[in-house]
């Protein structure tokens, strides 16, 4: 671990247009911070199995600047895996995670660094206070998701929080100690705790290229988050079971008494069908919920590596894990 050094982790998936722009902007900030605060840098660019020329762009950068390190995955493993690989290979006393599309403003870095070194925080997170430029329906569901998560899980999640953050070594080592396969960083960040300060900024649109997330992917990602950080759906399934059981007992007593007192003949197949459908629905839902948890458990139990490296310019012996 090197003092006064910031490792910047940049997960990249098909970012050949954005990456050079990012690098130029970042170089300015690195130069500034070197001059004003004597901070040195390394850029760990994680190529997450890009299908465009991202890797050759990265190699080109690395040839001209020895602060640039790269790890190229054997295929697309997802941003979570890319961030984890970056954290594992970071050698700086401080580590930042930044998107390649300049949606995470590098200009905020000097202030983030100041907060860590002078105000005694362990991490500085960033959150967007506006979601300008984002489809309204996406913002709506994102907000609902954060509200729900803060109710049902212990991983304290902040609305609009980005993965852009600067962390000290203690915080990074804590993150690395969580070795789960199903990584949901927004939750992991909250789960480890420590002293975290939040800085706010206005949403910035991506400089080039396109977002890698469809609405459906985000929806599935949010389900992953819920399953990884909350047992609430399991409780809900159990409570629904108890509830329909109690209702069934009451209805049964009602029918028996009515039969004894009034001697009514049995009537109404419609109500029977509705009840069967209702109970059947709850059962399927509950089995589905159970299945979600079980499938995650299955993936954890297989204990597969979180990513595989195709090539890299980081030597093996610098690996700490
Ligand atoms: N990314 C990645 N692997 C993926 C998808 C995305 O490494 O499978 C990277 C991407 O290159 C970018 C960051 O994660 O640097 C955020 O992606 P994007 O900008 O598409 O997400 P958004 O900002 O739209 O939420
Ligand atoms: Mg983006």
mmCIF file of C-alpha atoms and ligand atoms in Angstrom:
data_model
loop_
_atom_site.group_PDB
_atom_site.id
_atom_site.type_symbol
_atom_site.label_atom_id
_atom_site.label_comp_id
_atom_site.label_asym_id
_atom_site.label_seq_id
_atom_site.Cartn_x
_atom_site.Cartn_y
_atom_site.Cartn_z
ATOM 1 C CA UNK A 1 0.000 0.000 0.000
ATOM 2 C CA UNK A 2 1.348 3.374 -0.966
ATOM 3 C CA UNK A 3 0.804 6.528 1.036
ATOM 4 C CA UNK A 4 -0.759 9.555 -0.636
ATOM 5 C CA UNK A 5 -1.771 7.468 -3.574
ATOM 6 C CA UNK A 6 -5.250 7.217 -5.023
ATOM 7 C CA UNK A 7 -6.207 4.196 -7.091
ATOM 8 C CA UNK A 8 -9.016 4.976 -9.501
ATOM 9 C CA UNK A 9 -11.044 1.972 -10.583
ATOM 10 C CA UNK A 10 -12.800 2.368 -13.925
ATOM 11 C CA UNK A 11 -15.149 -0.463 -14.969
ATOM 12 C CA UNK A 12 -15.511 -0.426 -18.751
ATOM 13 C CA UNK A 13 -17.842 -2.306 -21.024
ATOM 14 C CA UNK A 14 -17.799 -1.121 -24.642
ATOM 15 C CA UNK A 15 -16.498 2.330 -23.802
ATOM 16 C CA UNK A 16 -14.138 2.996 -26.689
ATOM 17 C CA UNK A 17 -15.686 6.417 -27.397
ATOM 18 C CA UNK A 18 -15.951 7.567 -23.808
ATOM 19 C CA UNK A 19 -12.650 6.271 -22.454
ATOM 20 C CA UNK A 20 -10.259 8.735 -24.189
ATOM 21 C CA UNK A 21 -12.487 11.631 -23.084
ATOM 22 C CA UNK A 22 -12.470 10.259 -19.567
ATOM 23 C CA UNK A 23 -8.700 9.881 -19.621
ATOM 24 C CA UNK A 24 -8.149 13.454 -20.793
ATOM 25 C CA UNK A 25 -10.389 14.901 -18.128
ATOM 26 C CA UNK A 26 -8.889 12.662 -15.463
ATOM 27 C CA UNK A 27 -5.318 13.621 -16.441
ATOM 28 C CA UNK A 28 -6.114 17.260 -15.700
ATOM 29 C CA UNK A 29 -7.457 16.387 -12.275
ATOM 30 C CA UNK A 30 -4.504 14.099 -11.548
ATOM 31 C CA UNK A 31 -2.040 16.797 -12.494
ATOM 32 C CA UNK A 32 -3.848 19.356 -10.376
ATOM 33 C CA UNK A 33 -3.939 17.135 -7.307
ATOM 34 C CA UNK A 34 -0.324 16.149 -7.759
ATOM 35 C CA UNK A 35 0.689 19.815 -7.784
ATOM 36 C CA UNK A 36 -1.542 21.047 -4.983
ATOM 37 C CA UNK A 37 -1.596 18.082 -2.608
ATOM 38 C CA UNK A 38 1.273 15.832 -3.707
ATOM 39 C CA UNK A 39 -1.051 12.956 -4.517
ATOM 40 C CA UNK A 40 0.088 10.197 -6.860
ATOM 41 C CA UNK A 41 -2.308 8.071 -8.896
ATOM 42 C CA UNK A 42 -2.934 4.805 -10.612
ATOM 43 C CA UNK A 43 -5.804 4.211 -12.998
ATOM 44 C CA UNK A 44 -7.041 0.647 -12.883
ATOM 45 C CA UNK A 45 -9.121 0.185 -15.992
ATOM 46 C CA UNK A 46 -11.132 -3.002 -15.880
ATOM 47 C CA UNK A 47 -12.236 -4.096 -19.313
ATOM 48 C CA UNK A 48 -15.344 -6.138 -18.593
ATOM 49 C CA UNK A 49 -15.228 -8.293 -21.734
ATOM 50 C CA UNK A 50 -15.912 -5.447 -24.163
ATOM 51 C CA UNK A 51 -16.846 -6.428 -27.689
ATOM 52 C CA UNK A 52 -15.600 -3.212 -29.263
ATOM 53 C CA UNK A 53 -12.014 -1.890 -29.333
ATOM 54 C CA UNK A 54 -11.998 -0.815 -25.706
ATOM 55 C CA UNK A 55 -9.059 -3.087 -24.919
ATOM 56 C CA UNK A 56 -6.843 -1.640 -27.636
ATOM 57 C CA UNK A 57 -7.761 1.880 -26.519
ATOM 58 C CA UNK A 58 -6.775 0.889 -22.979
ATOM 59 C CA UNK A 59 -3.505 -0.692 -24.094
ATOM 60 C CA UNK A 60 -2.691 2.418 -26.043
ATOM 61 C CA UNK A 61 -3.243 4.532 -22.929
ATOM 62 C CA UNK A 62 -1.106 2.154 -20.867
ATOM 63 C CA UNK A 63 1.757 2.358 -23.369
ATOM 64 C CA UNK A 64 1.934 6.116 -23.016
ATOM 65 C CA UNK A 65 1.273 6.456 -19.299
ATOM 66 C CA UNK A 66 2.629 4.059 -16.723
ATOM 67 C CA UNK A 67 -0.018 5.094 -14.209
ATOM 68 C CA UNK A 68 -2.493 3.165 -16.349
ATOM 69 C CA UNK A 69 -3.010 -0.443 -15.265
ATOM 70 C CA UNK A 70 -5.529 -2.693 -16.908
ATOM 71 C CA UNK A 71 -7.287 -5.947 -16.231
ATOM 72 C CA UNK A 72 -9.195 -7.499 -19.085
ATOM 73 C CA UNK A 73 -11.811 -10.135 -18.274
ATOM 74 C CA UNK A 74 -12.236 -13.281 -20.326
ATOM 75 C CA UNK A 75 -15.868 -12.287 -20.933
ATOM 76 C CA UNK A 76 -18.478 -9.856 -19.613
ATOM 77 C CA UNK A 77 -18.855 -10.519 -15.880
ATOM 78 C CA UNK A 78 -20.776 -7.348 -15.017
ATOM 79 C CA UNK A 79 -19.902 -4.080 -13.334
ATOM 80 C CA UNK A 80 -19.989 -5.611 -9.853
ATOM 81 C CA UNK A 81 -17.264 -8.103 -10.756
ATOM 82 C CA UNK A 82 -15.238 -5.344 -12.436
ATOM 83 C CA UNK A 83 -15.367 -3.189 -9.316
ATOM 84 C CA UNK A 84 -14.346 -6.143 -7.152
ATOM 85 C CA UNK A 85 -11.363 -6.934 -9.385
ATOM 86 C CA UNK A 86 -10.306 -3.289 -9.213
ATOM 87 C CA UNK A 87 -10.545 -3.231 -5.424
ATOM 88 C CA UNK A 88 -8.464 -6.389 -5.184
ATOM 89 C CA UNK A 89 -5.696 -4.969 -7.345
ATOM 90 C CA UNK A 90 -5.633 -1.419 -5.985
ATOM 91 C CA UNK A 91 -2.377 -0.506 -4.265
ATOM 92 C CA UNK A 92 -3.223 3.039 -3.158
ATOM 93 C CA UNK A 93 -3.979 4.162 0.357
ATOM 94 C CA UNK A 94 -7.172 5.606 -1.088
ATOM 95 C CA UNK A 95 -9.399 4.036 -3.707
ATOM 96 C CA UNK A 96 -12.055 5.621 -5.901
ATOM 97 C CA UNK A 97 -14.580 4.013 -8.223
ATOM 98 C CA UNK A 98 -15.565 5.996 -11.292
ATOM 99 C CA UNK A 99 -17.633 5.286 -14.412
ATOM 100 C CA UNK A 100 -15.918 5.710 -17.754
ATOM 101 C CA UNK A 101 -18.676 7.905 -19.188
ATOM 102 C CA UNK A 102 -17.891 11.024 -17.100
ATOM 103 C CA UNK A 103 -21.241 10.771 -15.318
ATOM 104 C CA UNK A 104 -19.158 10.748 -12.153
ATOM 105 C CA UNK A 105 -17.494 14.179 -12.251
ATOM 106 C CA UNK A 106 -13.705 13.876 -11.683
ATOM 107 C CA UNK A 107 -13.771 17.508 -10.538
ATOM 108 C CA UNK A 108 -15.237 16.376 -7.233
ATOM 109 C CA UNK A 109 -12.179 14.296 -6.392
ATOM 110 C CA UNK A 110 -10.061 17.040 -4.723
ATOM 111 C CA UNK A 111 -12.928 17.839 -2.355
ATOM 112 C CA UNK A 112 -13.511 14.142 -1.637
ATOM 113 C CA UNK A 113 -9.829 13.709 -0.868
ATOM 114 C CA UNK A 114 -9.872 16.704 1.443
ATOM 115 C CA UNK A 115 -12.831 15.305 3.369
ATOM 116 C CA UNK A 116 -11.045 11.981 3.944
ATOM 117 C CA UNK A 117 -7.713 13.454 4.945
ATOM 118 C CA UNK A 118 -8.910 16.423 6.989
ATOM 119 C CA UNK A 119 -12.347 15.602 8.352
ATOM 120 C CA UNK A 120 -11.668 12.067 9.523
ATOM 121 C CA UNK A 121 -14.212 10.232 7.356
ATOM 122 C CA UNK A 122 -13.561 6.717 6.043
ATOM 123 C CA UNK A 123 -15.434 7.130 2.788
ATOM 124 C CA UNK A 124 -17.063 9.852 0.737
ATOM 125 C CA UNK A 125 -20.075 8.848 -1.323
ATOM 126 C CA UNK A 126 -21.822 10.869 -3.986
ATOM 127 C CA UNK A 127 -25.482 11.158 -4.779
ATOM 128 C CA UNK A 128 -27.397 12.759 -7.579
ATOM 129 C CA UNK A 129 -29.945 15.200 -6.298
ATOM 130 C CA UNK A 130 -31.614 15.430 -9.674
ATOM 131 C CA UNK A 131 -32.263 12.786 -12.243
ATOM 132 C CA UNK A 132 -32.511 15.187 -15.121
ATOM 133 C CA UNK A 133 -32.138 13.555 -18.510
ATOM 134 C CA UNK A 134 -33.300 10.177 -17.232
ATOM 135 C CA UNK A 135 -36.603 8.658 -18.378
ATOM 136 C CA UNK A 136 -39.253 9.648 -15.755
ATOM 137 C CA UNK A 137 -40.517 6.090 -15.365
ATOM 138 C CA UNK A 138 -37.001 4.937 -14.523
ATOM 139 C CA UNK A 139 -36.586 7.654 -11.869
ATOM 140 C CA UNK A 140 -39.973 6.753 -10.415
ATOM 141 C CA UNK A 141 -39.118 3.098 -9.932
ATOM 142 C CA UNK A 142 -35.602 3.901 -8.736
ATOM 143 C CA UNK A 143 -37.042 6.107 -5.981
ATOM 144 C CA UNK A 144 -39.570 3.454 -4.998
ATOM 145 C CA UNK A 145 -36.793 0.876 -4.863
ATOM 146 C CA UNK A 146 -34.655 2.943 -2.476
ATOM 147 C CA UNK A 147 -37.665 3.629 -0.258
ATOM 148 C CA UNK A 148 -38.486 -0.063 -0.116
ATOM 149 C CA UNK A 149 -34.896 -1.134 0.512
ATOM 150 C CA UNK A 150 -34.391 1.286 3.366
ATOM 151 C CA UNK A 151 -37.480 -0.222 5.004
ATOM 152 C CA UNK A 152 -36.722 -3.882 4.566
ATOM 153 C CA UNK A 153 -32.966 -4.167 4.893
ATOM 154 C CA UNK A 154 -30.119 -3.197 7.170
ATOM 155 C CA UNK A 155 -27.981 -1.986 4.288
ATOM 156 C CA UNK A 156 -28.589 1.697 4.650
ATOM 157 C CA UNK A 157 -29.073 2.865 1.068
ATOM 158 C CA UNK A 158 -29.332 6.478 0.000
ATOM 159 C CA UNK A 159 -31.605 7.546 -2.846
ATOM 160 C CA UNK A 160 -29.653 8.590 -5.917
ATOM 161 C CA UNK A 161 -26.389 7.205 -4.509
ATOM 162 C CA UNK A 162 -23.863 6.384 -7.184
ATOM 163 C CA UNK A 163 -21.041 3.913 -7.075
ATOM 164 C CA UNK A 164 -18.701 6.919 -7.347
ATOM 165 C CA UNK A 165 -16.885 7.145 -4.046
ATOM 166 C CA UNK A 166 -13.478 7.617 -2.471
ATOM 167 C CA UNK A 167 -12.567 5.223 0.328
ATOM 168 C CA UNK A 168 -9.649 4.757 2.666
ATOM 169 C CA UNK A 169 -7.760 1.486 3.096
ATOM 170 C CA UNK A 170 -9.741 0.407 6.161
ATOM 171 C CA UNK A 171 -12.994 0.726 4.243
ATOM 172 C CA UNK A 172 -11.640 -1.051 1.154
ATOM 173 C CA UNK A 173 -10.324 -3.956 3.216
ATOM 174 C CA UNK A 174 -13.742 -4.253 4.837
ATOM 175 C CA UNK A 175 -15.363 -4.449 1.396
ATOM 176 C CA UNK A 176 -12.837 -7.072 0.299
ATOM 177 C CA UNK A 177 -13.622 -9.164 3.352
ATOM 178 C CA UNK A 178 -17.145 -9.649 1.973
ATOM 179 C CA UNK A 179 -16.457 -12.423 -0.461
ATOM 180 C CA UNK A 180 -19.954 -13.259 -1.599
ATOM 181 C CA UNK A 181 -20.590 -14.246 -5.191
ATOM 182 C CA UNK A 182 -23.798 -12.248 -5.577
ATOM 183 C CA UNK A 183 -22.322 -8.806 -5.169
ATOM 184 C CA UNK A 184 -24.706 -5.890 -4.830
ATOM 185 C CA UNK A 185 -22.309 -3.036 -4.136
ATOM 186 C CA UNK A 186 -24.876 -0.427 -3.220
ATOM 187 C CA UNK A 187 -25.853 -2.732 -0.372
ATOM 188 C CA UNK A 188 -22.309 -3.801 0.521
ATOM 189 C CA UNK A 189 -21.227 -0.161 0.860
ATOM 190 C CA UNK A 190 -24.028 0.458 3.323
ATOM 191 C CA UNK A 191 -23.534 -2.815 5.131
ATOM 192 C CA UNK A 192 -19.883 -2.232 6.109
ATOM 193 C CA UNK A 193 -20.767 0.992 7.886
ATOM 194 C CA UNK A 194 -17.916 3.312 9.009
ATOM 195 C CA UNK A 195 -18.054 7.088 8.811
ATOM 196 C CA UNK A 196 -19.378 8.117 5.415
ATOM 197 C CA UNK A 197 -19.999 11.619 4.171
ATOM 198 C CA UNK A 198 -22.322 12.285 1.226
ATOM 199 C CA UNK A 199 -21.661 14.916 -1.387
ATOM 200 C CA UNK A 200 -24.418 15.934 -3.761
ATOM 201 C CA UNK A 201 -24.302 16.818 -7.420
ATOM 202 C CA UNK A 202 -26.588 17.435 -10.354
ATOM 203 C CA UNK A 203 -27.066 14.591 -12.795
ATOM 204 C CA UNK A 204 -24.702 14.663 -15.764
ATOM 205 C CA UNK A 205 -25.442 12.852 -19.005
ATOM 206 C CA UNK A 206 -23.000 10.357 -20.419
ATOM 207 C CA UNK A 207 -20.384 11.931 -22.770
ATOM 208 C CA UNK A 208 -20.416 9.241 -25.434
ATOM 209 C CA UNK A 209 -21.712 5.754 -26.075
ATOM 210 C CA UNK A 210 -24.887 4.315 -24.602
ATOM 211 C CA UNK A 211 -26.134 3.109 -21.246
ATOM 212 C CA UNK A 212 -25.576 -0.608 -20.679
ATOM 213 C CA UNK A 213 -28.764 -1.099 -18.698
ATOM 214 C CA UNK A 214 -32.238 -1.709 -20.012
ATOM 215 C CA UNK A 215 -35.241 -1.191 -17.796
ATOM 216 C CA UNK A 216 -35.705 -4.940 -17.475
ATOM 217 C CA UNK A 217 -32.072 -5.463 -16.452
ATOM 218 C CA UNK A 218 -32.437 -2.789 -13.786
ATOM 219 C CA UNK A 219 -35.582 -4.489 -12.551
ATOM 220 C CA UNK A 220 -33.819 -7.847 -12.216
ATOM 221 C CA UNK A 221 -30.845 -6.098 -10.590
ATOM 222 C CA UNK A 222 -33.174 -4.588 -7.987
ATOM 223 C CA UNK A 223 -34.603 -8.055 -7.257
ATOM 224 C CA UNK A 224 -31.014 -9.263 -6.731
ATOM 225 C CA UNK A 225 -30.512 -6.432 -4.293
ATOM 226 C CA UNK A 226 -33.626 -7.305 -2.328
ATOM 227 C CA UNK A 227 -32.761 -11.005 -2.164
ATOM 228 C CA UNK A 228 -29.163 -10.228 -1.150
ATOM 229 C CA UNK A 229 -30.006 -7.814 1.633
ATOM 230 C CA UNK A 230 -33.413 -8.656 3.015
ATOM 231 C CA UNK A 231 -35.456 -11.592 4.217
ATOM 232 C CA UNK A 232 -38.664 -9.577 4.083
ATOM 233 C CA UNK A 233 -40.126 -11.451 1.062
ATOM 234 C CA UNK A 234 -39.773 -14.743 2.955
ATOM 235 C CA UNK A 235 -41.582 -13.288 5.937
ATOM 236 C CA UNK A 236 -44.272 -11.932 3.652
ATOM 237 C CA UNK A 237 -44.797 -15.382 2.153
ATOM 238 C CA UNK A 238 -45.105 -16.906 5.624
ATOM 239 C CA UNK A 239 -47.481 -14.205 6.810
ATOM 240 C CA UNK A 240 -49.656 -14.638 3.701
ATOM 241 C CA UNK A 241 -49.799 -18.349 4.524
ATOM 242 C CA UNK A 242 -50.850 -17.739 8.115
ATOM 243 C CA UNK A 243 -53.376 -15.139 7.002
ATOM 244 C CA UNK A 244 -55.126 -17.390 4.500
ATOM 245 C CA UNK A 245 -55.129 -20.216 7.062
ATOM 246 C CA UNK A 246 -56.906 -18.013 9.608
ATOM 247 C CA UNK A 247 -59.410 -16.838 7.000
ATOM 248 C CA UNK A 248 -60.083 -20.467 6.026
ATOM 249 C CA UNK A 249 -60.787 -21.472 9.659
ATOM 250 C CA UNK A 250 -63.224 -18.581 10.134
ATOM 251 C CA UNK A 251 -64.983 -19.366 6.842
ATOM 252 C CA UNK A 252 -65.235 -23.045 7.795
ATOM 253 C CA UNK A 253 -66.827 -22.268 11.172
ATOM 254 C CA UNK A 254 -69.227 -19.901 9.433
ATOM 255 C CA UNK A 255 -70.336 -22.568 6.956
ATOM 256 C CA UNK A 256 -70.698 -25.299 9.586
ATOM 257 C CA UNK A 257 -72.772 -23.099 11.888
ATOM 258 C CA UNK A 258 -74.927 -21.858 9.013
ATOM 259 C CA UNK A 259 -75.561 -25.468 7.968
ATOM 260 C CA UNK A 260 -76.528 -26.523 11.532
ATOM 261 C CA UNK A 261 -78.731 -23.511 12.275
ATOM 262 C CA UNK A 262 -80.393 -22.883 8.917
ATOM 263 C CA UNK A 263 -79.843 -26.150 7.118
ATOM 264 C CA UNK A 264 -78.885 -24.348 3.892
ATOM 265 C CA UNK A 265 -77.992 -26.576 0.970
ATOM 266 C CA UNK A 266 -74.455 -26.230 -0.460
ATOM 267 C CA UNK A 267 -74.404 -23.515 -3.130
ATOM 268 C CA UNK A 268 -72.019 -21.533 -5.290
ATOM 269 C CA UNK A 269 -69.227 -23.202 -7.187
ATOM 270 C CA UNK A 270 -67.956 -19.749 -8.228
ATOM 271 C CA UNK A 271 -66.784 -18.891 -4.742
ATOM 272 C CA UNK A 272 -65.016 -22.260 -4.528
ATOM 273 C CA UNK A 273 -63.131 -21.610 -7.747
ATOM 274 C CA UNK A 274 -62.112 -18.132 -6.606
ATOM 275 C CA UNK A 275 -60.816 -19.524 -3.326
ATOM 276 C CA UNK A 276 -58.842 -22.254 -5.059
ATOM 277 C CA UNK A 277 -57.277 -19.707 -7.412
ATOM 278 C CA UNK A 278 -56.474 -17.396 -4.527
ATOM 279 C CA UNK A 279 -54.761 -20.078 -2.456
ATOM 280 C CA UNK A 280 -53.009 -21.460 -5.540
ATOM 281 C CA UNK A 281 -51.691 -17.983 -6.380
ATOM 282 C CA UNK A 282 -50.283 -17.436 -2.920
ATOM 283 C CA UNK A 283 -48.645 -20.847 -3.006
ATOM 284 C CA UNK A 284 -46.971 -20.250 -6.352
ATOM 285 C CA UNK A 285 -45.791 -16.808 -5.262
ATOM 286 C CA UNK A 286 -44.317 -18.228 -2.077
ATOM 287 C CA UNK A 287 -42.583 -21.044 -3.908
ATOM 288 C CA UNK A 288 -41.220 -18.494 -6.363
ATOM 289 C CA UNK A 289 -39.811 -16.355 -3.562
ATOM 290 C CA UNK A 290 -38.299 -19.417 -1.933
ATOM 291 C CA UNK A 291 -36.812 -20.380 -5.293
ATOM 292 C CA UNK A 292 -35.145 -16.978 -5.689
ATOM 293 C CA UNK A 293 -33.338 -17.370 -2.389
ATOM 294 C CA UNK A 294 -32.483 -20.962 -3.146
ATOM 295 C CA UNK A 295 -31.006 -20.071 -6.534
ATOM 296 C CA UNK A 296 -28.759 -17.474 -4.913
ATOM 297 C CA UNK A 297 -27.698 -20.035 -2.335
ATOM 298 C CA UNK A 298 -26.932 -22.450 -5.155
ATOM 299 C CA UNK A 299 -24.664 -19.905 -6.838
ATOM 300 C CA UNK A 300 -22.890 -19.140 -3.560
ATOM 301 C CA UNK A 301 -22.417 -22.824 -2.804
ATOM 302 C CA UNK A 302 -20.704 -23.449 -6.134
ATOM 303 C CA UNK A 303 -18.062 -20.965 -5.017
ATOM 304 C CA UNK A 304 -17.015 -20.030 -8.530
ATOM 305 C CA UNK A 305 -14.530 -17.204 -9.039
ATOM 306 C CA UNK A 306 -16.209 -13.806 -9.387
ATOM 307 C CA UNK A 307 -14.251 -13.075 -12.578
ATOM 308 C CA UNK A 308 -11.562 -14.563 -14.825
ATOM 309 C CA UNK A 309 -8.717 -12.487 -16.212
ATOM 310 C CA UNK A 310 -7.912 -12.759 -19.911
ATOM 311 C CA UNK A 311 -4.932 -10.423 -19.850
ATOM 312 C CA UNK A 312 -3.496 -7.695 -17.661
ATOM 313 C CA UNK A 313 -0.407 -5.533 -17.219
ATOM 314 C CA UNK A 314 -0.425 -5.993 -13.447
ATOM 315 C CA UNK A 315 2.145 -8.568 -12.319
ATOM 316 C CA UNK A 316 0.920 -11.544 -10.383
ATOM 317 C CA UNK A 317 3.082 -10.917 -7.293
ATOM 318 C CA UNK A 318 1.411 -7.581 -6.679
ATOM 319 C CA UNK A 319 -1.812 -9.456 -6.043
ATOM 320 C CA UNK A 320 -2.708 -9.399 -2.420
ATOM 321 C CA UNK A 321 -5.526 -11.906 -2.416
HETATM 322 N N1 LIG B 1 -20.159 -1.463 -17.045
HETATM 323 C C1 LIG B 1 -19.370 -2.587 -16.871
HETATM 324 N N2 LIG B 1 -19.918 -3.833 -17.129
HETATM 325 C C2 LIG B 1 -21.208 -3.983 -17.539
HETATM 326 C C3 LIG B 1 -22.009 -2.828 -17.679
HETATM 327 C C4 LIG B 1 -21.459 -1.586 -17.409
HETATM 328 O O1 LIG B 1 -18.199 -2.496 -16.508
HETATM 329 O O2 LIG B 1 -21.626 -5.119 -17.764
HETATM 330 C C5 LIG B 1 -19.572 -0.120 -16.780
HETATM 331 C C6 LIG B 1 -19.745 0.884 -17.905
HETATM 332 O O3 LIG B 1 -18.723 0.756 -18.857
HETATM 333 C C7 LIG B 1 -19.685 2.205 -17.164
HETATM 334 C C8 LIG B 1 -20.309 1.859 -15.825
HETATM 335 O O4 LIG B 1 -20.238 0.432 -15.691
HETATM 336 O O5 LIG B 1 -18.350 2.655 -16.966
HETATM 337 C C9 LIG B 1 -21.752 2.337 -15.729
HETATM 338 O O6 LIG B 1 -22.506 1.876 -16.839
HETATM 339 P P1 LIG B 1 -23.559 2.786 -17.572
HETATM 340 O O7 LIG B 1 -23.009 4.156 -17.762
HETATM 341 O O8 LIG B 1 -23.995 2.063 -18.792
HETATM 342 O O9 LIG B 1 -24.730 2.801 -16.516
HETATM 343 P P2 LIG B 1 -25.646 4.069 -16.143
HETATM 344 O O10 LIG B 1 -24.731 5.206 -15.833
HETATM 345 O O11 LIG B 1 -26.495 4.314 -17.355
HETATM 346 O O12 LIG B 1 -26.428 3.593 -14.953
HETATM 347 MG MG1 LIG B 2 -23.372 5.954 -17.023
#
